[in-house]
Amino acid sequence: MALVSSKQILINAMNGKYGVGAYNVNNMEQLQAIVNAAKKTQSPLILQATMSALKYSEFSYLACLMKNAALKNYDIPIAIHLDHGNSFESIKNAIDIGFTSVMIDGSLIDGKTPSTYEQNVRITSSVVEYAHKRGISVEGEIGVIGGVEDSVKPTSFYFTDPEEAKNFVNDTNVDSLAISIGTSHGAYKFKRNVSLAFDILKEIRSLINIPIVLHGASSIPKSLIYDFVKYGGKIKSGASGVPIGDLQKAISLGVSKINIDSDIRLVVTTAIRKFFIDHPEKFNPRDYFEYSKTVLVDFIVSKMKDFFTIGHAKD
Ligand code: G3H
Ligand code: 13P
Ligand code: ZN
């Protein structure tokens, strides 16, 4: 059966030294494109939705589509994952509507203020206890990742302390751990040309034995920004993401799950903008959504290849 929790997908990735993309979805078309890309590359897949994406779809619409995509495509393992669950209630709801994997983001209180270690352990452990009884895997977060997520921006962010990460895994029994090593959410990740804190990643990898998750991992390719602007989009200067080489290095040093949302937003919006310019006479939504799907399939196929080959190339 294709609908699985993310635990086994990520343990296989950790042992096989490859990365699995976790792609954020908001609607049927994005979902179809991402699943098609996984089928083309025969990649395991984590489909994820944030609380705001679920709210946008009145919860059950998106959840049903995600579940259906997984059940229908039994040739590849697919996990459906709640991204940035922010309360026990949000986790419970996600599990009730069929999610097989959840993230409890206990690193922030109210999505803004960094929580204390004890607060984070308390909420994360209670989620783990509830979820594990139901066969659901849990991602926790330690350290604070910067940028905008779920329409809120943390007041500050800080890198993960490796010793704290080790204690957190022991104290909570989470299945995977999101860490902060310099990535951030959104299209403006770096003010200067800085690389990720690979030394911290190495140390964390040597201290914990569960899959590591990298949030804020979109690459925001320059060519995409160029096309977005070419077809009438406006974006502040300085948009930048994590170069694919850095993501591959992170995978080779032990990252197993790579979260991508902003790239998908840009790819889809740019494709639809292009379609409108190229075909001003068309007004059937199926036409432009179909086109955006084909562009997104190609984009995700190339991500999957980038994330998959690295471990094998190294072996
Ligand atoms: O953290 C992930 C996202 O990129 C924010 O997405 O606007 O669906 O909450 P959202
Ligand atoms: P990006 O904004 O870099 O796509 O990050 C997405 C993410 O971390 C979702 O949880
Ligand atoms: Zn995130």
XYZ file of C-alpha atoms and ligand atoms in Angstrom:
336
model
C 0.000 0.000 0.000
C 1.301 3.407 -0.890
C 0.030 5.414 2.061
C 2.744 5.154 4.698
C 4.116 7.194 7.588
C 7.280 9.127 6.853
C 9.326 7.119 9.365
C 10.372 4.276 7.070
C 10.799 6.561 4.044
C 13.255 8.671 6.022
C 15.101 5.826 7.704
C 15.680 4.319 4.252
C 16.936 7.713 3.040
C 19.229 8.083 6.056
C 20.692 4.615 5.567
C 20.890 5.000 1.785
C 22.442 8.496 2.081
C 19.984 10.189 -0.255
C 17.517 13.013 0.297
C 13.743 12.876 0.026
C 11.977 16.083 -0.929
C 8.941 17.062 1.128
C 6.829 19.221 -1.127
C 4.158 21.628 0.101
C 0.811 21.475 -1.668
C -2.155 23.816 -1.665
C -4.386 22.439 -4.399
C -5.127 19.503 -6.657
C -2.945 20.653 -9.528
C 0.220 20.947 -7.423
C -0.505 17.587 -5.905
C -0.987 15.907 -9.278
C 2.226 17.391 -10.669
C 4.316 16.324 -7.673
C 2.883 12.797 -7.657
C 3.511 12.501 -11.409
C 7.120 13.545 -10.883
C 7.506 10.879 -8.179
C 6.038 8.267 -10.495
C 8.384 9.280 -13.299
C 11.428 9.000 -11.065
C 10.047 6.181 -8.877
C 10.910 8.275 -5.821
C 9.423 7.897 -2.372
C 7.437 11.009 -1.602
C 6.395 13.180 1.313
C 3.455 15.413 0.477
C 2.971 18.088 3.082
C 0.447 20.787 3.919
C 0.664 23.627 6.418
C -2.157 24.680 8.698
C -2.844 27.648 6.433
C -3.003 25.445 3.329
C -5.473 23.197 5.124
C -7.507 26.178 6.254
C -7.580 27.510 2.680
C -9.067 24.205 1.551
C -11.492 23.979 4.468
C -9.325 21.120 5.746
C -11.079 18.152 4.253
C -10.747 19.069 0.551
C -6.962 19.031 0.578
C -6.727 16.153 3.039
C -8.987 13.990 0.823
C -6.969 14.827 -2.287
C -3.698 14.005 -0.535
C -5.017 10.729 0.835
C -6.486 9.800 -2.524
C -3.206 10.535 -4.319
C -1.377 8.213 -1.957
C -3.918 5.381 -2.080
C -4.222 5.502 -5.848
C -0.493 5.357 -6.556
C 0.388 2.167 -4.776
C 3.634 1.665 -6.683
C 5.447 4.357 -4.672
C 5.458 4.978 -0.910
C 3.758 8.283 -0.104
C 3.442 9.908 3.321
C 1.025 12.733 3.952
C 2.489 15.085 6.460
C 1.290 18.061 8.497
C 3.923 20.775 8.161
C 4.474 23.106 11.150
C 1.697 21.815 13.394
C 1.612 24.390 16.170
C -0.568 22.904 18.901
C -1.763 19.594 20.234
C -5.186 20.368 18.716
C -3.746 20.893 15.225
C -1.976 17.527 15.449
C -5.081 15.730 16.634
C -7.132 17.210 13.779
C -4.536 16.218 11.199
C -4.430 12.645 12.474
C -8.235 12.522 12.525
C -8.430 13.546 8.869
C -5.928 10.891 7.830
C -2.419 12.363 7.939
C 0.192 9.667 8.457
C 2.949 11.970 9.660
C 3.023 15.220 11.629
C 5.425 17.948 12.570
C 5.045 19.601 15.941
C 6.899 22.863 15.774
C 7.472 23.456 19.465
C 10.375 25.803 18.838
C 8.133 28.870 18.954
C 5.294 29.940 21.208
C 2.384 31.378 19.196
C 4.571 30.939 16.128
C 6.658 33.940 17.180
C 8.637 33.826 20.404
C 11.289 31.134 20.882
C 10.082 28.646 23.496
C 12.244 27.296 26.297
C 13.780 23.841 25.939
C 11.371 22.528 28.581
C 8.298 23.975 26.818
C 9.400 22.415 23.543
C 10.011 19.017 25.175
C 6.635 19.107 26.922
C 4.502 19.746 23.820
C 6.620 17.500 21.578
C 6.532 14.538 23.991
C 2.782 14.751 24.397
C 2.383 14.723 20.596
C 4.777 11.776 20.266
C 2.842 9.786 22.846
C -0.478 10.460 21.093
C 0.831 9.909 17.542
C 2.915 6.781 18.144
C -0.076 4.958 19.616
C -1.732 5.493 16.245
C 1.236 4.552 14.062
C 1.909 8.155 13.041
C 5.453 9.502 12.822
C 6.508 12.786 14.392
C 8.991 15.459 13.327
C 10.195 17.834 16.043
C 12.232 21.019 15.761
C 15.037 22.354 17.874
C 16.657 25.726 17.208
C 14.657 28.434 15.459
C 14.487 28.671 11.666
C 14.129 32.183 10.271
C 11.756 33.621 7.664
C 8.011 33.711 7.255
C 6.005 30.556 7.844
C 2.241 30.301 8.192
C 2.100 34.099 7.846
C 4.095 34.655 11.038
C 7.702 35.635 11.444
C 9.762 34.596 14.471
C 11.108 37.526 16.495
C 14.566 35.967 16.332
C 16.188 32.772 15.114
C 19.126 30.769 16.318
C 21.154 27.783 15.197
C 20.601 24.384 16.735
C 22.913 23.501 19.596
C 24.162 19.930 18.902
C 24.117 18.836 22.565
C 20.598 20.213 22.946
C 19.562 18.291 19.800
C 20.891 15.065 21.314
C 19.046 15.640 24.592
C 15.882 16.632 22.739
C 15.823 13.370 20.770
C 16.313 11.365 23.983
C 13.753 13.387 25.932
C 10.992 13.296 23.301
C 11.476 10.149 21.214
C 10.717 12.028 17.957
C 11.181 10.142 14.675
C 12.954 12.954 12.814
C 14.446 16.300 13.765
C 14.317 19.673 12.000
C 17.418 21.721 12.695
C 18.451 25.302 12.137
C 21.766 25.708 10.285
C 21.184 28.930 8.373
C 18.267 28.210 6.043
C 15.069 30.217 6.377
C 11.578 30.167 4.923
C 10.591 32.259 1.916
C 12.337 33.807 -1.076
C 14.851 36.011 0.802
C 17.167 33.671 2.617
C 20.571 35.293 2.581
C 21.624 38.931 2.783
C 25.193 38.076 1.869
C 26.936 35.156 0.245
C 27.102 32.854 3.262
C 27.062 29.112 3.321
C 25.183 26.876 5.717
C 26.630 25.880 9.102
C 27.896 22.511 7.890
C 30.104 22.092 10.964
C 27.006 22.171 13.189
C 25.253 19.688 10.908
C 28.227 17.308 11.116
C 28.263 17.486 14.875
C 24.504 16.899 15.138
C 24.776 13.931 12.760
C 27.470 12.393 14.945
C 25.295 12.752 18.069
C 21.846 11.611 16.925
C 20.660 8.556 15.072
C 17.377 9.672 13.501
C 16.708 11.413 10.168
C 17.521 15.126 10.001
C 15.186 17.609 8.303
C 16.095 20.831 6.510
C 13.349 23.453 6.318
C 13.616 26.538 4.156
C 15.438 24.594 1.455
C 14.120 26.210 -1.720
C 16.801 27.235 -4.191
C 14.994 30.286 -5.667
C 16.846 29.875 -8.990
C 17.918 33.134 -10.633
C 16.452 31.963 -13.961
C 13.085 31.550 -12.290
C 13.195 35.033 -10.804
C 14.187 36.332 -14.240
C 11.180 34.670 -15.893
C 8.822 35.719 -13.108
C 9.791 39.361 -13.730
C 9.834 38.888 -17.526
C 6.198 37.838 -17.428
C 5.123 40.793 -15.337
C 5.858 39.682 -11.767
C 7.387 42.069 -9.249
C 9.850 40.956 -6.617
C 12.168 42.941 -4.320
C 15.828 42.673 -5.209
C 17.860 40.202 -3.166
C 15.690 37.113 -3.586
C 17.950 34.114 -3.009
C 17.817 30.517 -1.887
C 19.995 27.542 -1.038
C 22.171 26.547 -4.026
C 21.641 22.976 -5.136
C 25.319 22.218 -4.390
C 24.777 23.201 -0.741
C 21.700 20.993 -0.526
C 23.663 18.076 -1.943
C 26.458 18.726 0.531
C 23.884 18.793 3.354
C 22.490 15.461 2.114
C 25.957 13.940 1.975
C 26.502 15.103 5.579
C 23.306 13.475 6.783
C 20.151 15.468 5.921
C 17.331 13.153 4.809
C 14.217 15.347 4.372
C 14.306 18.567 2.372
C 11.336 20.941 2.570
C 10.371 22.851 -0.563
C 7.520 25.336 -0.804
C 8.669 28.731 -2.147
C 10.184 27.226 -5.321
C 6.841 25.565 -6.095
C 4.994 28.852 -5.599
C 7.346 30.619 -7.982
C 7.305 27.886 -10.623
C 3.518 27.692 -10.714
C 2.919 31.438 -10.687
C 5.551 32.088 -13.354
C 4.077 29.381 -15.607
C 0.580 30.815 -15.294
C 1.876 34.348 -15.952
C 3.668 33.095 -19.068
C 0.572 31.287 -20.261
C -1.537 34.434 -19.926
C 0.980 36.456 -21.940
C 1.394 33.784 -24.618
C -2.330 33.023 -24.930
C -4.311 36.166 -24.091
C -7.353 34.718 -25.835
C -7.672 31.685 -23.533
C -9.867 31.729 -20.477
C -10.467 28.116 -19.607
C -8.737 27.508 -16.250
C -8.001 23.940 -17.307
C -5.699 25.278 -20.023
C -3.428 27.321 -17.783
C -3.521 24.877 -14.877
C -2.622 22.061 -17.251
C 0.329 24.075 -18.520
C 1.500 24.948 -14.989
C 1.313 21.263 -14.092
C 3.633 20.243 -16.926
C 6.162 22.884 -15.900
C 5.975 21.824 -12.253
C 6.419 18.132 -13.118
C 9.716 18.929 -14.878
C 10.892 21.093 -12.001
C 10.153 18.441 -9.365
C 11.688 15.664 -11.481
C 14.933 17.619 -11.551
C 14.791 18.175 -7.754
C 14.199 14.477 -7.202
C 17.180 13.592 -9.359
C 19.366 16.160 -7.573
C 18.374 14.822 -4.153
C 18.580 11.168 -5.062
C 21.841 10.826 -6.942
C 24.129 12.367 -4.375
C 24.347 9.482 -1.890
C 24.829 7.017 -4.708
C 27.403 9.199 -6.415
C 29.377 9.275 -3.173
C 29.154 5.530 -2.487
O 6.717 26.757 6.345
C 6.280 26.697 5.261
C 5.735 27.602 4.337
O 6.537 27.972 3.283
C 4.734 28.608 4.769
O 3.619 28.210 4.121
O 1.955 30.062 3.823
O 1.331 27.642 3.676
O 1.886 28.639 5.873
P 2.106 28.708 4.410
P 10.987 27.280 1.539
O 10.328 28.578 1.867
O 12.463 27.437 1.419
O 10.399 26.604 0.367
O 10.764 26.295 2.806
C 9.630 25.501 2.906
C 9.491 24.839 4.223
O 10.397 24.765 5.029
C 8.185 24.249 4.526
O 8.126 23.746 5.810
Zn 9.238 24.852 7.266
